[in-house]
Tab-separated table of C-alpha atoms in Angstrom:
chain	number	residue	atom	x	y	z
M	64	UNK	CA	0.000	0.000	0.000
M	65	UNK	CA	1.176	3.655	-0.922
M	66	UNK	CA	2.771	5.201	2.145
M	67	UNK	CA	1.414	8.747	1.924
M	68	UNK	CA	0.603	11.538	4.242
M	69	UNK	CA	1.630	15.794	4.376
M	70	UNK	CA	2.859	17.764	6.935
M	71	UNK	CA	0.927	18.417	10.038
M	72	UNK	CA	0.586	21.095	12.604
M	73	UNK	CA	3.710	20.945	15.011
M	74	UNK	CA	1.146	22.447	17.630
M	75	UNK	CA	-0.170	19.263	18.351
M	76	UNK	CA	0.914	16.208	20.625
M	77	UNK	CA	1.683	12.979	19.132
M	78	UNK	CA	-1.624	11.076	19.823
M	79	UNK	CA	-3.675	14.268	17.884
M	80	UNK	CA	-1.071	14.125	15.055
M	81	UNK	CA	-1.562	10.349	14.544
M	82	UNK	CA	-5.615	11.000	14.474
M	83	UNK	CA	-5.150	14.237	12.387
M	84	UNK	CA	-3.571	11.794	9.660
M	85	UNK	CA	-5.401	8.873	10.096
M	86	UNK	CA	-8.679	11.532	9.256
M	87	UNK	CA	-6.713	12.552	6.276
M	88	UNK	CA	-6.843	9.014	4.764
M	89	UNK	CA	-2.837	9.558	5.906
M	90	UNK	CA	-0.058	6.459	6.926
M	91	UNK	CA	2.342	8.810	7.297
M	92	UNK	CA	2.978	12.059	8.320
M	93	UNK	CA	5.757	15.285	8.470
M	94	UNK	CA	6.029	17.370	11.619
M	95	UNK	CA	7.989	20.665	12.438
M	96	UNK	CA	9.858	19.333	15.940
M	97	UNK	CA	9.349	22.980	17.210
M	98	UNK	CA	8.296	26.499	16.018
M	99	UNK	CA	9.816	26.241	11.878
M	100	UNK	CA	11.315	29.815	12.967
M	101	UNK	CA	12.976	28.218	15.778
M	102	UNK	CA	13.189	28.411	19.354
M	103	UNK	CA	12.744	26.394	22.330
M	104	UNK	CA	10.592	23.427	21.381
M	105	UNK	CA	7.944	22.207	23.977
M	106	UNK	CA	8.412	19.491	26.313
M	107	UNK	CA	7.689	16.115	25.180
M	108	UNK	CA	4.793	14.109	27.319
M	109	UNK	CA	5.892	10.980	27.723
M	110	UNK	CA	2.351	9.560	28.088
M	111	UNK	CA	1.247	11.416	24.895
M	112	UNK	CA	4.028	9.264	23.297
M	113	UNK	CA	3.344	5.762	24.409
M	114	UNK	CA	-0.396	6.821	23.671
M	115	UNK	CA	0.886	7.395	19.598
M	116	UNK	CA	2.778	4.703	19.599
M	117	UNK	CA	-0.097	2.112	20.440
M	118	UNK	CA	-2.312	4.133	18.089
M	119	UNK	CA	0.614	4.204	15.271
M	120	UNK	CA	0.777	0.241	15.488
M	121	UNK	CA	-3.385	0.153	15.229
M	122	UNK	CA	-2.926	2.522	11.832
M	123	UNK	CA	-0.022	1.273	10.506
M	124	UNK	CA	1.944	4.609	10.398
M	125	UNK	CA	5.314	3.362	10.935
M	126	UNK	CA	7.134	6.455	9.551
M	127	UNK	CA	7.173	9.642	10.599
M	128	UNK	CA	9.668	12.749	8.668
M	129	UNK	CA	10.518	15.305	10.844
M	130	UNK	CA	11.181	18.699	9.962
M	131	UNK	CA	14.133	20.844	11.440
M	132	UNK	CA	12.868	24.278	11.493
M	133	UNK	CA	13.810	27.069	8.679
M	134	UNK	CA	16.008	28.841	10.395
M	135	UNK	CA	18.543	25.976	10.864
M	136	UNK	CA	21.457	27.360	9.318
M	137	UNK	CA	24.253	24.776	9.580
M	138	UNK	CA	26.837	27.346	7.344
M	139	UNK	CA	25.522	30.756	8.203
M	140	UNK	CA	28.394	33.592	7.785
M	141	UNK	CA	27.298	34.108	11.860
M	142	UNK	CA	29.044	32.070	13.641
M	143	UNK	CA	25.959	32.677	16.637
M	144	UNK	CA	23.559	31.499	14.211
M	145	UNK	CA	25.713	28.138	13.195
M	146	UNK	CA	25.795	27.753	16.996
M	147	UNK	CA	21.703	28.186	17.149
M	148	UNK	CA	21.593	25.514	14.708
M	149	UNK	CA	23.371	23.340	16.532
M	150	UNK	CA	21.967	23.259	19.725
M	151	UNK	CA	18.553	22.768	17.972
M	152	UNK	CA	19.991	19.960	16.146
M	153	UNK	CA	21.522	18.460	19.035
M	154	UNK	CA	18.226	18.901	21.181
M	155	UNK	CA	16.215	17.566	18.258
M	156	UNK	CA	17.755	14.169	17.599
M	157	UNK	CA	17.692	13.484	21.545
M	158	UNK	CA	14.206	14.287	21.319
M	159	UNK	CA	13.471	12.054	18.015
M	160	UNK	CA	14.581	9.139	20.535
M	161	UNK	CA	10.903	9.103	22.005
M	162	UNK	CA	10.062	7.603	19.155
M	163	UNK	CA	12.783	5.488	17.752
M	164	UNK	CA	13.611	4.632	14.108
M	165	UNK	CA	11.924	7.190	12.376
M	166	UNK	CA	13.400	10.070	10.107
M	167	UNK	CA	14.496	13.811	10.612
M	168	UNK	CA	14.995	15.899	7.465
M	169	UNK	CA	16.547	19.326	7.146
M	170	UNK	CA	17.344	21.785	4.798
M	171	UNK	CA	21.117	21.934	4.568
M	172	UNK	CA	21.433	25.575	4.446
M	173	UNK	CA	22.986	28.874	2.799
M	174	UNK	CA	26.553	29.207	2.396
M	175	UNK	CA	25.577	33.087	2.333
M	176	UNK	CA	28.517	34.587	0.079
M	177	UNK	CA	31.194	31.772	1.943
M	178	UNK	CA	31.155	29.515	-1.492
M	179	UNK	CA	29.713	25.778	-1.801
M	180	UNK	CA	32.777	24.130	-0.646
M	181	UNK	CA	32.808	26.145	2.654
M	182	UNK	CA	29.456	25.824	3.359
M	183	UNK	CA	29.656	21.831	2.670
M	184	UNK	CA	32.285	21.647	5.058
M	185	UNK	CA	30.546	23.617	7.750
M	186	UNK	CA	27.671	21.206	7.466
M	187	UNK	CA	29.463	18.222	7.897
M	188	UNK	CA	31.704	19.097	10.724
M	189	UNK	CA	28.645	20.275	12.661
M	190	UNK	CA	27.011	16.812	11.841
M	191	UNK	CA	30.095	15.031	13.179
M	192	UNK	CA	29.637	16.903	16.490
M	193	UNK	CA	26.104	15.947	16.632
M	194	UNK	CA	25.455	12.637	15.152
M	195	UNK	CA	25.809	9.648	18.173
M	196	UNK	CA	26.306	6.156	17.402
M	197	UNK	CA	23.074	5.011	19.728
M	198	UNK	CA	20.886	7.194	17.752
M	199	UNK	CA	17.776	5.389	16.099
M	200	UNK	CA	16.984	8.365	13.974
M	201	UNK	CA	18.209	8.617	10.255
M	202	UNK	CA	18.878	11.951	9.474
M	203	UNK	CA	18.161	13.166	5.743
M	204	UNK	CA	19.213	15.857	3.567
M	205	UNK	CA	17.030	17.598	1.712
M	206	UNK	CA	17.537	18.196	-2.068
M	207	UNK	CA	17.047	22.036	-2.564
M	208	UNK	CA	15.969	24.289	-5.708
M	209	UNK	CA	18.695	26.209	-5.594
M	210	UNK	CA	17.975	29.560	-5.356
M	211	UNK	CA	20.183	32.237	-3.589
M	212	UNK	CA	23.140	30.630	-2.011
M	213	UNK	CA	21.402	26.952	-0.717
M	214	UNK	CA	23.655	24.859	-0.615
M	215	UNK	CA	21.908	20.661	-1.950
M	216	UNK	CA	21.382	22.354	-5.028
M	217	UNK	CA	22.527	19.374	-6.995
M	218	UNK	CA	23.092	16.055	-6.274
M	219	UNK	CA	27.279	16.180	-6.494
M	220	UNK	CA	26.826	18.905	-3.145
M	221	UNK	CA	25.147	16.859	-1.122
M	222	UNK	CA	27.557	13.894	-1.794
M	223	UNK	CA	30.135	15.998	-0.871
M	224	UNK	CA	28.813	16.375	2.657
M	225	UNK	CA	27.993	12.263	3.079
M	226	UNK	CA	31.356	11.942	1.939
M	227	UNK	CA	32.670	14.131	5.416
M	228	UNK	CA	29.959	12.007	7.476
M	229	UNK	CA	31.865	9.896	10.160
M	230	UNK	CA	28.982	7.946	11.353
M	231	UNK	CA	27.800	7.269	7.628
M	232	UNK	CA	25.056	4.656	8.344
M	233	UNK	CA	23.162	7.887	10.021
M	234	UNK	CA	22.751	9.628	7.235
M	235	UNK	CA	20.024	9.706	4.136
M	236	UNK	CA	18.328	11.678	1.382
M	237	UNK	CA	15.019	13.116	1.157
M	238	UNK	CA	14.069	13.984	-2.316
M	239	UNK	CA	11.515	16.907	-3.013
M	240	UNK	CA	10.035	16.679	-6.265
M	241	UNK	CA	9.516	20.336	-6.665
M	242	UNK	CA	12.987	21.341	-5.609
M	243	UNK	CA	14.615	19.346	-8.076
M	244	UNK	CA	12.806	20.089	-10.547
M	245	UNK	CA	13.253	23.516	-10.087
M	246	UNK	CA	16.403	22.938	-10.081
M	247	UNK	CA	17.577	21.668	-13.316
M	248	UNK	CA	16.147	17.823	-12.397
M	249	UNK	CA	13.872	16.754	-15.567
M	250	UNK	CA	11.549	14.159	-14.048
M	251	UNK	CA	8.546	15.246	-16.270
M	252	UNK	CA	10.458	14.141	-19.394
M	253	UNK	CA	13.483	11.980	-18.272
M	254	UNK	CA	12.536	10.311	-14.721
M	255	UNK	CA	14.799	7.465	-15.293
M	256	UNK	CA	17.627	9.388	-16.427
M	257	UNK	CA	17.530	11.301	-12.991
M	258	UNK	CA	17.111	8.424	-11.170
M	259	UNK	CA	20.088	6.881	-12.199
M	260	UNK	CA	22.148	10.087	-11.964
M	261	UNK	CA	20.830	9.986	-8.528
M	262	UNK	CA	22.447	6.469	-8.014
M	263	UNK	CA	25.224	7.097	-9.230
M	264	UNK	CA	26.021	10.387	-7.923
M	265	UNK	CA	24.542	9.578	-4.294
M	266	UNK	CA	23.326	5.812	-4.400
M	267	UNK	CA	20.074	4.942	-3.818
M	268	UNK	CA	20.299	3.150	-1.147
M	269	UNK	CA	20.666	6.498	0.429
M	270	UNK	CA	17.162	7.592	-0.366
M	271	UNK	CA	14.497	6.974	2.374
M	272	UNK	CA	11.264	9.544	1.445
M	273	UNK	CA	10.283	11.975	-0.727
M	274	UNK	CA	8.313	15.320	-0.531
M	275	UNK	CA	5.871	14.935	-3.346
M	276	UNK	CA	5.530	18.401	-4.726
M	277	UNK	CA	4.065	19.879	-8.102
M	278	UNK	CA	5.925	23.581	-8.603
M	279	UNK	CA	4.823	26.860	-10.010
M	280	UNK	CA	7.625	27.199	-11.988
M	281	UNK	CA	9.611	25.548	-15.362
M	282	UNK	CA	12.237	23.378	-15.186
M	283	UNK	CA	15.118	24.876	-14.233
M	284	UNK	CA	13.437	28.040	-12.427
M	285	UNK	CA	15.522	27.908	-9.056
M	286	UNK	CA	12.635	29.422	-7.231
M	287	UNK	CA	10.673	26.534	-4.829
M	288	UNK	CA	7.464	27.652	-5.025
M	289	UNK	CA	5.162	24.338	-4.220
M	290	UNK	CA	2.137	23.471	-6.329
M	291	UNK	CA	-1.212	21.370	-5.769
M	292	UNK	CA	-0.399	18.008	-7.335
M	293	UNK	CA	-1.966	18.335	-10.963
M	294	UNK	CA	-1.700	21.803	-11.121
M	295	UNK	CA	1.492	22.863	-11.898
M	296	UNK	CA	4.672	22.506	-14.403
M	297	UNK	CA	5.665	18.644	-13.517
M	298	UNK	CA	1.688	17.425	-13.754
M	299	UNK	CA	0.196	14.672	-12.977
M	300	UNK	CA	1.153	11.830	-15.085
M	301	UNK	CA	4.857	13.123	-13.975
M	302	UNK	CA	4.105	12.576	-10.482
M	303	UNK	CA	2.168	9.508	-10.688
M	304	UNK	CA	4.773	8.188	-12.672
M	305	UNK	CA	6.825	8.516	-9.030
M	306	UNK	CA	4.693	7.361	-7.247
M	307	UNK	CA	4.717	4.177	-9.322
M	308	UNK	CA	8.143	3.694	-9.926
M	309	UNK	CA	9.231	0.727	-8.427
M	310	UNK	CA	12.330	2.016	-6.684
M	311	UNK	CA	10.590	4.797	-5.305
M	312	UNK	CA	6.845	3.073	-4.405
M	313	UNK	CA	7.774	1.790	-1.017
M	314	UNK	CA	9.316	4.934	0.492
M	315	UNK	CA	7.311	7.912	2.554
M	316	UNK	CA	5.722	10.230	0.556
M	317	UNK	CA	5.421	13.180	2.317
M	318	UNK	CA	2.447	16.339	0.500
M	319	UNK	CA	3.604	20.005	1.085
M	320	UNK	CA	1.613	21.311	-1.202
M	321	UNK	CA	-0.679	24.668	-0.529
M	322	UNK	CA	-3.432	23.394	0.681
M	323	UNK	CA	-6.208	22.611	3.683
M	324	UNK	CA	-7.318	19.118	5.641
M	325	UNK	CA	-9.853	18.744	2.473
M	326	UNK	CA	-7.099	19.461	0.016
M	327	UNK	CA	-5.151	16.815	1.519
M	328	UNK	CA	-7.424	14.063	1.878
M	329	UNK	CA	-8.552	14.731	-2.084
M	330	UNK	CA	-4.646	14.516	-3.100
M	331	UNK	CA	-4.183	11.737	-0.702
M	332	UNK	CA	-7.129	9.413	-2.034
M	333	UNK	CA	-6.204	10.546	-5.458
M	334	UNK	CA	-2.873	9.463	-5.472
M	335	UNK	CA	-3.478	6.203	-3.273
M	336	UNK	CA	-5.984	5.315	-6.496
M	337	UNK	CA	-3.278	5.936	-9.391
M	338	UNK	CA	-0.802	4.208	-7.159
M	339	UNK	CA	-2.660	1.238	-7.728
């Protein structure tokens, strides 16, 4: 069965997040692990968890993909705000321990005028600091549009910061449809071709979810601006196509599209039919 869900309030405990998606027609589900501007993140209820967890096994949600918040800057020009992202990263994957084996995806960040290869290195030595070898939690870069200075915007950057990974068996990729797209990535027209650059560049063996995204923009755009599925430049056939393929069909698919609970249940029933 297609493993699909979107992105849920972070306001909400466990237990309501579960029944949020489960409403939504959802087996899966994406959660911000605090505030997505940052900040202190709330205290975890330990009941709240063990109360999910029974609920999870009832559903069959068996994957859930965090979300760091925005402002996580792993190779900011500030060294303070570097810092900030650390100690939310830090906090984070002890927190993701509540509920073990599950995945935590972030934007890797803006090099901000340092260059690529600076802000690559920045990223990994901060995930060397972080990363502990009792950790449960895969953690999984994000492939980005590339607009401004982001640094993921093709696959060769984000090998270059696995590559710097000590504890290498922590570490995935989360693909976004939109983003690569936007960013150079033809899947409308050449799926297979990317998915084998994507193996060969990365591996797939390193993929573990995807954000399934249409975008407002051509190929090639550099802009991330998320569409309803169906309603924008990759379509569709494009995305069911994805859905479908048989490398991909097993992993998380995770909606951020612009949209409300009735948006989401329509795309989620929709796609759970073409899956078929």
């Amino acid at each position: 069965m297609l493993r699909i869900g979107c992105h849920l309030p972070s306001s909400k405990g466990y237990l309501e997040m579960g029944k949020h998606a489960v409403s939504l027609g959802a087996n899966t589900f994406a959660f911000f692990t605090r505030n997505p501007r940052g900040g202190k993140a709330k205290p975890i209820q330990e009941e709240d968890v063990k109360a999910f967890l029974a609920y999870a096994k009832e559903h069959d949600i068996d994957r859930l993909v965090a979300h760091a918040p925005y402002t996580m800057n792993l190779c900011s020009a500030d060294p303070s705000i570097r810092q900030f992202g650390m100690d939310m990263l830090a906090d984070d994957l002890q927190r993701m321990e509540y509920t073990p084996n599950q995945y935590y995806n972030f934007h890797p960040g803006s090099h901000v005028k340092q260059g690529a290869e600076t802000g690559i290195a920045q990223i990994a030595e901060t995930l060397n600091k972080v990363l502990f070898p009792e950790q449960t939690t895969t953690v999984l870069l994000e492939t980005m549009a590339g607009k401004g200075s982001e640094v993921g915007r093709n696959f060769e950057e984000l090998r270059a910061i696995l590559d710097r990974i000590e504890l290498q068996e922590k570490m995935g990729v989360c693909l976004d449809t939109c983003h690569i797209w936007d960013g150079g990535y033809d899947i409308v027209g050449n799926l297979e071709q990317v998915l084998e650059e994507f193996d060969r560049v990365i591996g797939l063996h390193r993929l573990y979810a995807v954000h399934l995204n249409d975008s407002m923009n051509p190929l090639g755009a550099h802009k991330d601006r998320h569409q309803k599925i169906g309603q924008g430049h990759i379509g569709l056939e494009a995305l069911t196509a994805v859905v479908r393929h048989p490398v991909l069909k097993d992993l998380p698919f995770i909606l951020e599209t612009p949209n409300d609970d009735a948006g989401y249940a329509a795309e989620i029933a929709q796609l759970r039919e073409l899956a078929k």
